[in-house]
PDB file of C-alpha atoms in Angstrom:
ATOM      1  CA  UNK A1072      -0.065  -0.263   0.274  1.00 95.00           C
ATOM      2  CA  UNK A1073       1.314   3.872  -0.606  1.00 95.00           C
ATOM      3  CA  UNK A1074       0.631   5.727   2.349  1.00 95.00           C
ATOM      4  CA  UNK A1075       1.654   9.474   2.444  1.00 92.00           C
ATOM      5  CA  UNK A1076       4.044   8.652  -0.454  1.00 94.00           C
ATOM      6  CA  UNK A1077       5.695   5.537   1.332  1.00 97.00           C
ATOM      7  CA  UNK A1078       5.333   2.083   0.814  1.00 98.00           C
ATOM      8  CA  UNK A1079       3.876  -0.127   3.457  1.00 98.00           C
ATOM      9  CA  UNK A1080       4.214  -3.664   3.154  1.00 98.00           C
ATOM     10  CA  UNK A1081       1.744  -6.065   4.973  1.00 98.00           C
ATOM     11  CA  UNK A1082       0.951  -9.772   4.369  1.00 97.00           C
ATOM     12  CA  UNK A1083      -2.452 -11.609   4.931  1.00 96.00           C
ATOM     13  CA  UNK A1084      -3.751 -15.094   5.580  1.00 95.00           C
ATOM     14  CA  UNK A1085      -7.309 -16.298   6.280  1.00 94.00           C
ATOM     15  CA  UNK A1086     -10.406 -16.209   3.600  1.00 91.00           C
ATOM     16  CA  UNK A1087     -13.540 -15.482   6.303  1.00 92.00           C
ATOM     17  CA  UNK A1088     -14.442 -13.421   9.454  1.00 96.00           C
ATOM     18  CA  UNK A1089     -13.774 -10.333  10.737  1.00 97.00           C
ATOM     19  CA  UNK A1090      -9.862  -8.426   9.974  1.00 98.00           C
ATOM     20  CA  UNK A1091      -7.335  -8.786  12.568  1.00 98.00           C
ATOM     21  CA  UNK A1092      -4.387  -6.207  11.928  1.00 98.00           C
ATOM     22  CA  UNK A1093      -1.345  -6.895  13.961  1.00 98.00           C
ATOM     23  CA  UNK A1094       0.998  -4.006  14.764  1.00 98.00           C
ATOM     24  CA  UNK A1095       4.856  -4.831  15.681  1.00 98.00           C
ATOM     25  CA  UNK A1096       7.164  -2.890  18.211  1.00 97.00           C
ATOM     26  CA  UNK A1097      10.200  -1.066  17.986  1.00 98.00           C
ATOM     27  CA  UNK A1098      12.589  -2.963  15.823  1.00 96.00           C
ATOM     28  CA  UNK A1099      10.322  -5.565  15.011  1.00 96.00           C
ATOM     29  CA  UNK A1100       8.437  -6.559  11.767  1.00 96.00           C
ATOM     30  CA  UNK A1101       5.429  -8.247  10.453  1.00 96.00           C
ATOM     31  CA  UNK A1102       7.195 -11.639  10.981  1.00 94.00           C
ATOM     32  CA  UNK A1103       7.001 -11.205  14.630  1.00 93.00           C
ATOM     33  CA  UNK A1104       3.364 -12.542  14.563  1.00 95.00           C
ATOM     34  CA  UNK A1105       4.053 -15.490  12.436  1.00 92.00           C
ATOM     35  CA  UNK A1106       2.945 -17.915  14.900  1.00 92.00           C
ATOM     36  CA  UNK A1107      -0.252 -16.425  15.658  1.00 93.00           C
ATOM     37  CA  UNK A1108      -1.419 -15.748  12.396  1.00 92.00           C
ATOM     38  CA  UNK A1109      -2.066 -19.228  11.134  1.00 89.00           C
ATOM     39  CA  UNK A1110      -4.076 -20.303  14.070  1.00 95.00           C
ATOM     40  CA  UNK A1111      -6.188 -17.226  13.729  1.00 96.00           C
ATOM     41  CA  UNK A1112      -6.453 -17.495   9.995  1.00 96.00           C
ATOM     42  CA  UNK A1113      -8.887 -20.401  10.422  1.00 96.00           C
ATOM     43  CA  UNK A1114     -11.287 -17.953  11.856  1.00 96.00           C
ATOM     44  CA  UNK A1115     -10.318 -14.381  11.026  1.00 97.00           C
ATOM     45  CA  UNK A1116      -8.953 -12.542   7.955  1.00 97.00           C
ATOM     46  CA  UNK A1117      -5.437 -11.742   9.687  1.00 97.00           C
ATOM     47  CA  UNK A1118      -2.933  -9.434   8.467  1.00 98.00           C
ATOM     48  CA  UNK A1119       0.207  -8.049   9.741  1.00 98.00           C
ATOM     49  CA  UNK A1120       2.388  -4.895   8.536  1.00 98.00           C
ATOM     50  CA  UNK A1121       5.660  -3.435   8.577  1.00 98.00           C
ATOM     51  CA  UNK A1122       5.714   0.073  10.163  1.00 98.00           C
ATOM     52  CA  UNK A1123       7.772   2.995   8.387  1.00 98.00           C
ATOM     53  CA  UNK A1124      11.196   2.362   9.108  1.00 97.00           C
ATOM     54  CA  UNK A1125      10.704  -1.578   9.533  1.00 97.00           C
ATOM     55  CA  UNK A1126      11.009  -4.687   7.894  1.00 96.00           C
ATOM     56  CA  UNK A1127      10.447  -4.151   3.947  1.00 96.00           C
ATOM     57  CA  UNK A1128       8.416  -0.989   4.172  1.00 98.00           C
ATOM     58  CA  UNK A1129       9.845   2.705   3.467  1.00 97.00           C
ATOM     59  CA  UNK A1130      12.786   3.569   5.909  1.00 97.00           C
ATOM     60  CA  UNK A1131      11.352   7.184   5.883  1.00 97.00           C
ATOM     61  CA  UNK A1132       9.826   8.218   9.272  1.00 97.00           C
ATOM     62  CA  UNK A1133       9.449  11.645   8.910  1.00 96.00           C
ATOM     63  CA  UNK A1134       9.628  13.218  12.326  1.00 96.00           C
ATOM     64  CA  UNK A1135       8.757   9.759  13.804  1.00 96.00           C
ATOM     65  CA  UNK A1136       5.465  10.940  15.249  1.00 97.00           C
ATOM     66  CA  UNK A1137       3.119   8.238  16.409  1.00 97.00           C
ATOM     67  CA  UNK A1138       0.536   9.667  14.328  1.00 96.00           C
ATOM     68  CA  UNK A1139       2.580   9.266  11.252  1.00 96.00           C
ATOM     69  CA  UNK A1140       2.869   5.380  12.097  1.00 97.00           C
ATOM     70  CA  UNK A1141      -0.780   5.319  12.806  1.00 97.00           C
ATOM     71  CA  UNK A1142      -1.173   6.662   8.958  1.00 97.00           C
ATOM     72  CA  UNK A1143       0.198   3.184   8.105  1.00 97.00           C
ATOM     73  CA  UNK A1144      -2.353   1.394   9.866  1.00 98.00           C
ATOM     74  CA  UNK A1145      -5.191   3.184   8.450  1.00 97.00           C
ATOM     75  CA  UNK A1146      -3.582   3.034   5.376  1.00 97.00           C
ATOM     76  CA  UNK A1147      -3.451  -0.534   5.157  1.00 98.00           C
ATOM     77  CA  UNK A1148      -6.759  -0.979   6.454  1.00 97.00           C
ATOM     78  CA  UNK A1149      -8.044   1.175   3.480  1.00 97.00           C
ATOM     79  CA  UNK A1150      -6.039  -0.685   1.172  1.00 96.00           C
ATOM     80  CA  UNK A1151      -7.804  -4.177   2.054  1.00 96.00           C
ATOM     81  CA  UNK A1152     -11.032  -2.552   1.975  1.00 95.00           C
ATOM     82  CA  UNK A1153     -11.698  -2.919   5.740  1.00 96.00           C
ATOM     83  CA  UNK A1154     -14.326  -0.830   7.131  1.00 95.00           C
ATOM     84  CA  UNK A1155     -13.876  -2.305  10.557  1.00 97.00           C
ATOM     85  CA  UNK A1156     -11.025  -4.372  12.256  1.00 98.00           C
ATOM     86  CA  UNK A1157      -9.514  -5.615  15.467  1.00 98.00           C
ATOM     87  CA  UNK A1158      -6.085  -4.084  16.045  1.00 98.00           C
ATOM     88  CA  UNK A1159      -3.204  -5.877  18.154  1.00 98.00           C
ATOM     89  CA  UNK A1160      -0.467  -4.098  19.147  1.00 98.00           C
ATOM     90  CA  UNK A1161       3.001  -4.635  20.752  1.00 98.00           C
ATOM     91  CA  UNK A1162       5.219  -2.032  22.529  1.00 98.00           C
ATOM     92  CA  UNK A1163       5.019   0.802  20.391  1.00 98.00           C
ATOM     93  CA  UNK A1164       2.501  -0.665  18.181  1.00 98.00           C
ATOM     94  CA  UNK A1165       0.478  -0.747  21.059  1.00 98.00           C
ATOM     95  CA  UNK A1166       0.527   3.091  21.194  1.00 98.00           C
ATOM     96  CA  UNK A1167       0.062   3.194  17.419  1.00 98.00           C
ATOM     97  CA  UNK A1168      -3.006   1.168  17.441  1.00 98.00           C
ATOM     98  CA  UNK A1169      -4.266   3.321  20.057  1.00 97.00           C
ATOM     99  CA  UNK A1170      -3.659   6.422  18.057  1.00 97.00           C
ATOM    100  CA  UNK A1171      -5.268   4.677  14.930  1.00 97.00           C
ATOM    101  CA  UNK A1172      -8.129   3.853  17.116  1.00 97.00           C
ATOM    102  CA  UNK A1173      -8.646   7.342  18.749  1.00 96.00           C
ATOM    103  CA  UNK A1174      -8.946   9.094  15.447  1.00 94.00           C
ATOM    104  CA  UNK A1175     -12.110   6.831  14.356  1.00 93.00           C
ATOM    105  CA  UNK A1176     -13.368   4.457  17.264  1.00 95.00           C
ATOM    106  CA  UNK A1177     -16.252   3.204  15.021  1.00 94.00           C
ATOM    107  CA  UNK A1178     -13.600   1.748  12.742  1.00 95.00           C
ATOM    108  CA  UNK A1179     -12.156  -0.494  15.213  1.00 97.00           C
ATOM    109  CA  UNK A1180     -13.907  -3.551  16.848  1.00 97.00           C
ATOM    110  CA  UNK A1181     -11.625  -4.067  19.606  1.00 97.00           C
ATOM    111  CA  UNK A1182      -7.994  -3.182  20.740  1.00 98.00           C
ATOM    112  CA  UNK A1183      -5.535  -5.717  22.197  1.00 98.00           C
ATOM    113  CA  UNK A1184      -2.693  -4.061  23.928  1.00 97.00           C
ATOM    114  CA  UNK A1185       0.705  -6.134  24.505  1.00 98.00           C
ATOM    115  CA  UNK A1186       2.896  -4.217  26.937  1.00 97.00           C
ATOM    116  CA  UNK A1187       1.785  -1.145  25.100  1.00 98.00           C
ATOM    117  CA  UNK A1188       3.994   2.202  25.492  1.00 98.00           C
ATOM    118  CA  UNK A1189       2.232   5.332  26.693  1.00 97.00           C
ATOM    119  CA  UNK A1190       1.222   4.340  30.267  1.00 96.00           C
ATOM    120  CA  UNK A1191       3.740   5.217  32.673  1.00 96.00           C
ATOM    121  CA  UNK A1192       7.105   6.860  33.011  1.00 96.00           C
ATOM    122  CA  UNK A1193       9.643   4.138  33.491  1.00 97.00           C
ATOM    123  CA  UNK A1194      11.120   2.302  30.606  1.00 98.00           C
ATOM    124  CA  UNK A1195      14.388   0.360  30.049  1.00 98.00           C
ATOM    125  CA  UNK A1196      16.016   3.333  27.818  1.00 98.00           C
ATOM    126  CA  UNK A1197      19.115   1.185  27.910  1.00 97.00           C
ATOM    127  CA  UNK A1198      17.818  -1.428  25.963  1.00 98.00           C
ATOM    128  CA  UNK A1199      16.235   1.032  23.585  1.00 98.00           C
ATOM    129  CA  UNK A1200      19.652   3.072  22.930  1.00 97.00           C
ATOM    130  CA  UNK A1201      21.336  -0.161  22.977  1.00 97.00           C
ATOM    131  CA  UNK A1202      19.290  -1.875  19.918  1.00 97.00           C
ATOM    132  CA  UNK A1203      19.511   1.418  18.090  1.00 97.00           C
ATOM    133  CA  UNK A1204      23.257   1.577  18.322  1.00 97.00           C
ATOM    134  CA  UNK A1205      24.270  -2.164  18.225  1.00 97.00           C
ATOM    135  CA  UNK A1206      26.410  -2.752  15.015  1.00 95.00           C
ATOM    136  CA  UNK A1207      28.056  -6.232  15.942  1.00 96.00           C
ATOM    137  CA  UNK A1208      26.615  -9.393  17.226  1.00 95.00           C
ATOM    138  CA  UNK A1209      28.498  -9.003  20.398  1.00 95.00           C
ATOM    139  CA  UNK A1210      26.716  -5.808  20.894  1.00 97.00           C
ATOM    140  CA  UNK A1211      23.357  -6.870  20.057  1.00 97.00           C
ATOM    141  CA  UNK A1212      23.117 -10.351  21.389  1.00 96.00           C
ATOM    142  CA  UNK A1213      22.673  -8.921  25.121  1.00 96.00           C
ATOM    143  CA  UNK A1214      20.498  -6.126  24.286  1.00 97.00           C
ATOM    144  CA  UNK A1215      18.106  -8.580  22.560  1.00 96.00           C
ATOM    145  CA  UNK A1216      18.373 -10.973  25.448  1.00 96.00           C
ATOM    146  CA  UNK A1217      16.453  -8.453  27.500  1.00 96.00           C
ATOM    147  CA  UNK A1218      13.198  -9.154  25.680  1.00 95.00           C
ATOM    148  CA  UNK A1219      13.093 -12.798  26.839  1.00 92.00           C
ATOM    149  CA  UNK A1220      12.690 -13.912  30.297  1.00 90.00           C
ATOM    150  CA  UNK A1221      14.679 -17.191  29.185  1.00 92.00           C
ATOM    151  CA  UNK A1222      17.951 -15.620  27.373  1.00 92.00           C
ATOM    152  CA  UNK A1223      18.513 -18.983  26.059  1.00 92.00           C
ATOM    153  CA  UNK A1224      15.729 -18.194  23.255  1.00 92.00           C
ATOM    154  CA  UNK A1225      18.098 -15.729  21.702  1.00 94.00           C
ATOM    155  CA  UNK A1226      19.439 -17.848  18.915  1.00 94.00           C
ATOM    156  CA  UNK A1227      22.302 -16.685  16.472  1.00 94.00           C
ATOM    157  CA  UNK A1228      19.950 -16.811  13.873  1.00 94.00           C
ATOM    158  CA  UNK A1229      17.655 -14.256  15.802  1.00 93.00           C
ATOM    159  CA  UNK A1230      20.684 -11.937  16.112  1.00 96.00           C
ATOM    160  CA  UNK A1231      21.684 -12.256  12.718  1.00 96.00           C
ATOM    161  CA  UNK A1232      18.450 -11.544  11.084  1.00 95.00           C
ATOM    162  CA  UNK A1233      18.121  -8.327  13.125  1.00 96.00           C
ATOM    163  CA  UNK A1234      21.661  -7.471  12.152  1.00 96.00           C
ATOM    164  CA  UNK A1235      21.196  -7.606   8.694  1.00 95.00           C
ATOM    165  CA  UNK A1236      17.710  -5.400   9.045  1.00 95.00           C
ATOM    166  CA  UNK A1237      19.785  -2.897  10.954  1.00 96.00           C
ATOM    167  CA  UNK A1238      22.418  -2.877   8.112  1.00 95.00           C
ATOM    168  CA  UNK A1239      19.619  -1.742   5.322  1.00 95.00           C
ATOM    169  CA  UNK A1240      19.962   1.869   4.032  1.00 96.00           C
ATOM    170  CA  UNK A1241      17.768   3.992   6.392  1.00 97.00           C
ATOM    171  CA  UNK A1242      17.177   1.947   9.202  1.00 97.00           C
ATOM    172  CA  UNK A1243      19.711   3.535  11.362  1.00 97.00           C
ATOM    173  CA  UNK A1244      18.585   6.999  10.936  1.00 97.00           C
ATOM    174  CA  UNK A1245      14.854   5.486  11.432  1.00 98.00           C
ATOM    175  CA  UNK A1246      15.675   3.601  14.767  1.00 98.00           C
ATOM    176  CA  UNK A1247      17.184   7.131  16.168  1.00 98.00           C
ATOM    177  CA  UNK A1248      14.597   9.184  15.121  1.00 98.00           C
ATOM    178  CA  UNK A1249      11.933   7.060  16.535  1.00 98.00           C
ATOM    179  CA  UNK A1250      14.223   6.878  19.871  1.00 97.00           C
ATOM    180  CA  UNK A1251      13.005  10.653  19.980  1.00 96.00           C
ATOM    181  CA  UNK A1252       9.475   9.205  19.988  1.00 97.00           C
ATOM    182  CA  UNK A1253       9.743   6.875  22.749  1.00 97.00           C
ATOM    183  CA  UNK A1254      12.032   8.573  24.994  1.00 98.00           C
ATOM    184  CA  UNK A1255      11.162  12.144  26.491  1.00 97.00           C
ATOM    185  CA  UNK A1256      13.764  14.900  26.362  1.00 95.00           C
ATOM    186  CA  UNK A1257      15.486  13.734  29.360  1.00 94.00           C
ATOM    187  CA  UNK A1258      16.535  10.317  27.694  1.00 95.00           C
ATOM    188  CA  UNK A1259      15.492   8.036  30.529  1.00 96.00           C
ATOM    189  CA  UNK A1260      11.669   8.083  30.669  1.00 97.00           C
ATOM    190  CA  UNK A1261       8.811   7.286  28.467  1.00 98.00           C
ATOM    191  CA  UNK A1262       8.054  10.305  25.724  1.00 97.00           C
ATOM    192  CA  UNK A1263       4.803   8.852  24.840  1.00 97.00           C
ATOM    193  CA  UNK A1264       1.494   9.473  26.527  1.00 95.00           C
ATOM    194  CA  UNK A1265      -1.333   7.550  25.703  1.00 93.00           C
ATOM    195  CA  UNK A1266      -3.781   9.210  27.966  1.00 90.00           C
ATOM    196  CA  UNK A1267      -5.109  11.665  25.199  1.00 90.00           C
ATOM    197  CA  UNK A1268      -5.951   8.584  23.060  1.00 93.00           C
ATOM    198  CA  UNK A1269      -7.607   6.669  25.611  1.00 92.00           C
ATOM    199  CA  UNK A1270      -9.973   9.600  26.474  1.00 92.00           C
ATOM    200  CA  UNK A1271     -10.989   9.881  22.694  1.00 91.00           C
ATOM    201  CA  UNK A1272     -11.857   6.368  22.365  1.00 93.00           C
ATOM    202  CA  UNK A1273     -13.762   6.347  25.460  1.00 90.00           C
ATOM    203  CA  UNK A1274     -15.965   3.391  26.280  1.00 91.00           C
ATOM    204  CA  UNK A1275     -16.664   2.657  22.598  1.00 92.00           C
ATOM    205  CA  UNK A1276     -14.076  -0.139  21.788  1.00 95.00           C
ATOM    206  CA  UNK A1277     -13.324  -2.970  24.135  1.00 96.00           C
ATOM    207  CA  UNK A1278      -9.618  -3.169  25.254  1.00 96.00           C
ATOM    208  CA  UNK A1279      -7.791  -6.440  26.471  1.00 96.00           C
ATOM    209  CA  UNK A1280      -4.189  -5.603  27.803  1.00 96.00           C
ATOM    210  CA  UNK A1281      -1.517  -8.308  27.837  1.00 97.00           C
ATOM    211  CA  UNK A1282       1.636  -7.877  29.835  1.00 97.00           C
ATOM    212  CA  UNK A1283       4.455 -10.297  30.805  1.00 95.00           C
ATOM    213  CA  UNK A1284       5.258 -10.107  34.637  1.00 95.00           C
ATOM    214  CA  UNK A1285       8.993 -10.341  33.956  1.00 93.00           C
ATOM    215  CA  UNK A1286       8.721  -7.924  31.377  1.00 96.00           C
ATOM    216  CA  UNK A1287      12.099  -5.775  31.322  1.00 96.00           C
ATOM    217  CA  UNK A1288      11.203  -3.253  28.959  1.00 97.00           C
ATOM    218  CA  UNK A1289       8.140  -1.646  30.326  1.00 97.00           C
ATOM    219  CA  UNK A1290       7.398  -2.607  33.744  1.00 96.00           C
ATOM    220  CA  UNK A1291       4.079  -4.682  33.976  1.00 96.00           C
ATOM    221  CA  UNK A1292       2.965  -2.511  37.054  1.00 96.00           C
ATOM    222  CA  UNK A1293       1.837  -0.186  34.085  1.00 96.00           C
ATOM    223  CA  UNK A1294      -1.130  -2.393  33.417  1.00 93.00           C
TER     224      UNK A1294
END
């Protein structure tokens, strides 16, 4: 889909039922949802996109604003002809899904927020900066390990795939621009405040929140 002059890549599965659109987090891509798409496709039309700056979408993220990323979500819904959809977003993607829903709550059937950004001040700023700055396997592996309760799940393939993505033209600039969205000017606390989006949605959309008790990026207490 072309959205605001940017190419936004997405994939879909399933032939019938409501539309479900997955929105990944910072440094992720549409493949983050592979293991959820197949089982859900038996009942729903399931899509996942690459946000600007990620995957195989255009790497231009403009000023990095959440609203610009939300444009990609609504643009994909338009491209697939979905009048209404369920949105599921993780971390930064949770804030993006909220932003998209706040614009037109009647278009969103439900929101599923997985450890979403924007619901507290505390965040692991060291992880975010470390991910943006890492240039080698040795630098990246301990950073990625913070995403897992069991760090043995961080395989060489996981690290190599992320390094390949980070070396694409435009990715370094995109990731560092988005740091300015995720972090406040002090560089240590969250820069996103999702309160306004929640207020705009009101009670119009059912919301489910999922949070890992051992989350080391955004504390589960913010649930």
